[in-house]
Amino acid sequence: LVSFTLFFVAGADWRQFAVAGLLGGSVFLVLINTLPHAQARVSAYRQALSDPAQASWHVQQSLIALGRGGIFGVGLGESTQKFGPLPFAHTDGVFAILGEELGLAGSLLVIGLLGLFVWRGLRTAVRARDSFGSLLALGVTCWIVYQAFINIAVITAVIPFTGIPLPFMSYGGTSLAISMVGAGVLLNVSRDSALQKRPQTSDTRERRQSSTNVRRSKRPSATDRF
């Protein structure tokens, strides 16, 4: 998804984009139809759509946790699903636990923070001083946001189940470290664009000041008039 987004934003020809989409879609369909675990997940998702009682254990327990949280949750640290019923509650299922403890309000707050991250990342990409920095900022933003979207979509049974951590929240040193590196890259691009604009502002002020001094020097003094 990130590659296709960058490919599109970079101005690729629609023919190239269509060929890449066909190849990617074909490989995706082949993998789904040949890998046993992929077939099992897609089959379980189809069964869950027709009969929620037939959903996978992970999806069922995630929805139970979200439903138990209600509007404002059961309280921070008061979750019961994380003590056994929900598999991988500290990694892939952390959003379900958050929804149980903080409710719909807490879940919407996290989604709102992700939206703020999207806005900040896109703003950094637009203000980057060159195309490399712009595409780099956009790629990091899409990578983190797409990963978060997939995790939340899996927990809420919108898409078939797949194990993927929630950036900045799931337990695990590798996931957190990589997310922090991505955030650092964004901050570096933003800082670089800000530093690039400051000298231009100072040069403009110096030019205005010099032009003002020249005008004052050209004005005749009172002694010259008489």
Tab-separated table of C-alpha atoms in Angstrom:
chain	number	residue	atom	x	y	z
A	1	LEU	CA	0.000	0.000	0.000
A	2	VAL	CA	2.786	2.412	0.844
A	3	SER	CA	4.605	1.650	-2.408
A	4	PHE	CA	1.479	2.184	-4.494
A	5	THR	CA	0.755	5.456	-2.707
A	6	LEU	CA	4.253	6.799	-3.343
A	7	PHE	CA	4.141	5.495	-6.909
A	8	PHE	CA	0.931	7.438	-7.499
A	9	VAL	CA	2.012	10.650	-5.773
A	10	ALA	CA	5.371	10.662	-7.562
A	11	GLY	CA	3.509	11.091	-10.839
A	12	ALA	CA	3.755	7.646	-12.376
A	13	ASP	CA	2.095	7.091	-15.720
A	14	TRP	CA	-1.352	5.539	-15.435
A	15	ARG	CA	-0.256	2.618	-17.617
A	16	GLN	CA	2.588	1.809	-15.252
A	17	PHE	CA	0.252	2.177	-12.315
A	18	ALA	CA	-2.301	-0.150	-13.930
A	19	VAL	CA	0.320	-2.793	-14.720
A	20	ALA	CA	1.714	-2.629	-11.182
A	21	GLY	CA	-1.808	-2.892	-9.767
A	22	LEU	CA	-2.628	-5.920	-11.900
A	23	LEU	CA	0.603	-7.658	-10.970
A	24	GLY	CA	0.181	-6.888	-7.280
A	25	GLY	CA	-3.451	-7.985	-7.276
A	26	SER	CA	-2.606	-11.199	-9.121
A	27	VAL	CA	0.152	-12.082	-6.658
A	28	PHE	CA	-2.192	-11.296	-3.760
A	29	LEU	CA	-4.918	-13.581	-5.118
A	30	VAL	CA	-2.434	-16.374	-5.796
A	31	LEU	CA	-1.089	-16.187	-2.250
A	32	ILE	CA	-4.580	-16.240	-0.759
A	33	ASN	CA	-5.584	-19.279	-2.800
A	34	THR	CA	-2.369	-21.246	-2.224
A	35	LEU	CA	-1.333	-20.570	1.383
A	36	PRO	CA	-3.341	-22.717	3.842
A	37	HIS	CA	-3.333	-20.216	6.706
A	38	ALA	CA	-4.473	-17.414	4.363
A	39	GLN	CA	-7.344	-19.573	3.105
A	40	ALA	CA	-8.343	-20.365	6.689
A	41	ARG	CA	-8.433	-16.696	7.664
A	42	VAL	CA	-10.477	-15.660	4.632
A	43	SER	CA	-12.882	-18.562	5.202
A	44	ALA	CA	-13.278	-17.630	8.875
A	45	TYR	CA	-13.967	-14.021	7.894
A	46	ARG	CA	-16.674	-15.073	5.443
A	47	GLN	CA	-18.295	-17.236	8.084
A	48	ALA	CA	-18.190	-14.353	10.550
A	49	LEU	CA	-20.014	-12.116	8.079
A	50	SER	CA	-22.829	-14.636	7.678
A	51	ASP	CA	-22.903	-15.745	11.326
A	52	PRO	CA	-21.009	-13.737	13.985
A	53	ALA	CA	-21.066	-16.777	16.279
A	54	GLN	CA	-18.779	-18.554	13.797
A	55	ALA	CA	-16.090	-15.878	13.946
A	56	SER	CA	-12.613	-16.776	15.118
A	57	TRP	CA	-11.916	-16.832	18.843
A	58	HIS	CA	-9.632	-13.805	18.608
A	59	VAL	CA	-12.246	-11.703	16.799
A	60	GLN	CA	-15.007	-12.769	19.188
A	61	GLN	CA	-13.006	-11.834	22.266
A	62	SER	CA	-11.961	-8.523	20.715
A	63	LEU	CA	-15.580	-7.586	20.054
A	64	ILE	CA	-16.543	-8.687	23.566
A	65	ALA	CA	-13.865	-6.400	25.005
A	66	LEU	CA	-15.035	-3.446	22.916
A	67	GLY	CA	-18.670	-4.080	23.811
A	68	ARG	CA	-17.875	-4.434	27.499
A	69	GLY	CA	-16.176	-1.038	27.511
A	70	GLY	CA	-19.302	0.865	26.506
A	71	ILE	CA	-18.986	4.625	26.213
A	72	PHE	CA	-16.463	5.450	28.927
A	73	GLY	CA	-14.980	2.028	29.697
A	74	VAL	CA	-14.631	-0.041	32.840
A	75	GLY	CA	-11.681	1.973	34.105
A	76	LEU	CA	-7.964	2.062	33.456
A	77	GLY	CA	-6.407	-1.257	34.471
A	78	GLU	CA	-9.783	-2.914	35.139
A	79	SER	CA	-9.909	-5.059	31.994
A	80	THR	CA	-10.723	-8.749	32.396
A	81	GLN	CA	-10.190	-9.768	28.770
A	82	LYS	CA	-6.448	-9.238	28.999
A	83	PHE	CA	-6.104	-11.949	31.655
A	84	GLY	CA	-6.623	-14.891	29.310
A	85	PRO	CA	-9.691	-14.714	27.055
A	86	LEU	CA	-8.138	-12.361	24.476
A	87	PRO	CA	-4.974	-13.761	22.834
A	88	PHE	CA	-2.028	-11.397	22.412
A	89	ALA	CA	-3.784	-8.699	24.415
A	90	HIS	CA	-0.544	-6.781	24.953
A	91	THR	CA	0.483	-6.750	21.280
A	92	ASP	CA	-2.008	-7.214	18.440
A	93	GLY	CA	-5.105	-6.864	20.638
A	94	VAL	CA	-4.092	-3.776	22.592
A	95	PHE	CA	-6.741	-1.624	20.885
A	96	ALA	CA	-9.471	-3.959	22.147
A	97	ILE	CA	-8.136	-3.641	25.693
A	98	LEU	CA	-7.991	0.117	25.299
A	99	GLY	CA	-11.619	0.106	24.165
A	100	GLU	CA	-12.586	-2.026	27.154
A	101	GLU	CA	-10.818	0.135	29.728
A	102	LEU	CA	-11.429	3.592	28.224
A	103	GLY	CA	-14.548	2.861	26.185
A	104	LEU	CA	-15.647	4.460	22.959
A	105	ALA	CA	-14.366	7.837	24.146
A	106	GLY	CA	-10.823	6.524	24.569
A	107	SER	CA	-10.941	4.692	21.253
A	108	LEU	CA	-12.044	7.836	19.438
A	109	LEU	CA	-9.294	9.770	21.203
A	110	VAL	CA	-6.675	7.363	19.846
A	111	ILE	CA	-8.177	7.584	16.355
A	112	GLY	CA	-8.164	11.372	16.667
A	113	LEU	CA	-4.472	11.328	17.607
A	114	LEU	CA	-3.793	9.200	14.544
A	115	GLY	CA	-5.678	11.761	12.474
A	116	LEU	CA	-3.495	14.490	13.977
A	117	PHE	CA	-0.443	12.440	13.041
A	118	VAL	CA	-1.742	12.196	9.463
A	119	TRP	CA	-2.257	15.962	9.286
A	120	ARG	CA	1.197	16.674	10.672
A	121	GLY	CA	2.853	14.171	8.353
A	122	LEU	CA	1.104	15.497	5.255
A	123	ARG	CA	1.934	19.053	6.296
A	124	THR	CA	5.580	18.064	6.605
A	125	ALA	CA	5.487	16.390	3.187
A	126	VAL	CA	3.974	19.466	1.543
A	127	ARG	CA	6.462	21.872	3.134
A	128	ALA	CA	9.569	19.778	2.451
A	129	ARG	CA	12.203	21.663	0.467
A	130	ASP	CA	12.715	18.922	-2.164
A	131	SER	CA	10.876	15.975	-3.667
A	132	PHE	CA	12.977	13.439	-1.768
A	133	GLY	CA	12.014	14.896	1.598
A	134	SER	CA	8.393	15.163	0.511
A	135	LEU	CA	8.173	11.526	-0.588
A	136	LEU	CA	10.104	10.397	2.484
A	137	ALA	CA	7.703	12.168	4.849
A	138	LEU	CA	4.697	10.866	2.938
A	139	GLY	CA	6.057	7.315	2.971
A	140	VAL	CA	6.656	7.322	6.731
A	141	THR	CA	3.210	8.802	7.369
A	142	CYS	CA	1.445	6.262	5.166
A	143	TRP	CA	3.428	3.385	6.650
A	144	ILE	CA	2.456	4.170	10.254
A	145	VAL	CA	-1.140	5.131	9.456
A	146	TYR	CA	-1.807	2.121	7.227
A	147	GLN	CA	-0.424	-0.176	9.905
A	148	ALA	CA	-2.654	1.408	12.543
A	149	PHE	CA	-5.683	1.238	10.234
A	150	ILE	CA	-5.139	-2.479	9.568
A	151	ASN	CA	-4.767	-3.229	13.276
A	152	ILE	CA	-7.951	-1.355	14.200
A	153	ALA	CA	-9.843	-2.863	11.252
A	154	VAL	CA	-8.856	-6.373	12.364
A	155	ILE	CA	-9.915	-5.758	15.969
A	156	THR	CA	-13.299	-4.409	14.845
A	157	ALA	CA	-13.778	-7.306	12.357
A	158	VAL	CA	-13.784	-5.037	9.304
A	159	ILE	CA	-11.134	-7.088	7.470
A	160	PRO	CA	-9.873	-10.683	7.869
A	161	PHE	CA	-7.659	-11.343	10.852
A	162	THR	CA	-3.940	-10.709	10.533
A	163	GLY	CA	-1.320	-10.193	13.177
A	164	ILE	CA	0.045	-6.656	13.041
A	165	PRO	CA	0.940	-4.384	15.987
A	166	LEU	CA	-0.547	-0.980	16.689
A	167	PRO	CA	2.181	1.669	16.286
A	168	PHE	CA	3.351	3.418	19.479
A	169	MET	CA	1.013	1.299	21.634
A	170	SER	CA	1.654	-2.421	21.143
A	171	TYR	CA	4.156	-4.060	23.483
A	172	GLY	CA	7.464	-4.958	21.878
A	173	GLY	CA	10.813	-3.283	21.549
A	174	THR	CA	11.218	-3.742	17.804
A	175	SER	CA	7.825	-2.306	16.846
A	176	LEU	CA	8.180	0.663	19.183
A	177	ALA	CA	11.758	1.359	18.115
A	178	ILE	CA	10.882	1.325	14.407
A	179	SER	CA	7.874	3.586	15.013
A	180	MET	CA	10.068	6.010	16.925
A	181	VAL	CA	12.606	5.987	14.094
A	182	GLY	CA	9.825	6.856	11.654
A	183	ALA	CA	8.665	9.712	13.880
A	184	GLY	CA	12.256	10.930	14.116
A	185	VAL	CA	12.569	10.956	10.330
A	186	LEU	CA	9.405	13.055	10.090
A	187	LEU	CA	10.714	15.507	12.670
A	188	ASN	CA	14.018	15.748	10.819
A	189	VAL	CA	12.307	16.559	7.512
A	190	SER	CA	10.109	19.127	9.262
A	191	ARG	CA	13.100	20.717	11.001
A	192	ASP	CA	15.080	20.824	7.760
A	193	SER	CA	12.284	22.627	5.932
A	194	ALA	CA	11.912	25.087	8.824
A	195	LEU	CA	15.647	25.866	8.822
A	196	GLN	CA	15.531	26.360	5.072
A	197	LYS	CA	12.885	29.060	5.430
A	198	ARG	CA	14.592	31.038	8.208
A	199	PRO	CA	17.544	32.361	6.160
A	200	GLN	CA	15.165	33.489	3.448
A	201	THR	CA	13.209	35.489	6.001
A	202	SER	CA	16.348	37.101	7.395
A	203	ASP	CA	17.633	37.909	3.897
A	204	THR	CA	14.348	39.558	3.062
A	205	ARG	CA	14.539	41.709	6.185
A	206	GLU	CA	18.126	42.695	5.391
A	207	ARG	CA	17.159	43.683	1.863
A	208	ARG	CA	14.271	45.775	3.148
A	209	GLN	CA	16.533	47.434	5.700
A	210	SER	CA	19.217	48.194	3.097
A	211	SER	CA	16.667	49.636	0.673
A	212	THR	CA	15.288	51.827	3.458
A	213	ASN	CA	18.786	53.094	4.278
A	214	VAL	CA	19.441	53.867	0.617
A	215	ARG	CA	16.230	55.870	0.379
A	216	ARG	CA	17.093	57.847	3.502
A	217	SER	CA	20.568	58.610	2.176
A	218	LYS	CA	19.122	59.965	-1.072
A	219	ARG	CA	16.766	62.389	0.699
A	220	PRO	CA	18.132	65.988	0.705
A	221	SER	CA	18.914	67.403	4.099
A	222	ALA	CA	17.666	70.758	5.400
A	223	THR	CA	21.032	72.484	4.699
A	224	ASP	CA	21.069	71.211	1.107
A	225	ARG	CA	17.688	72.779	0.413
A	226	PHE	CA	18.892	76.235	1.365
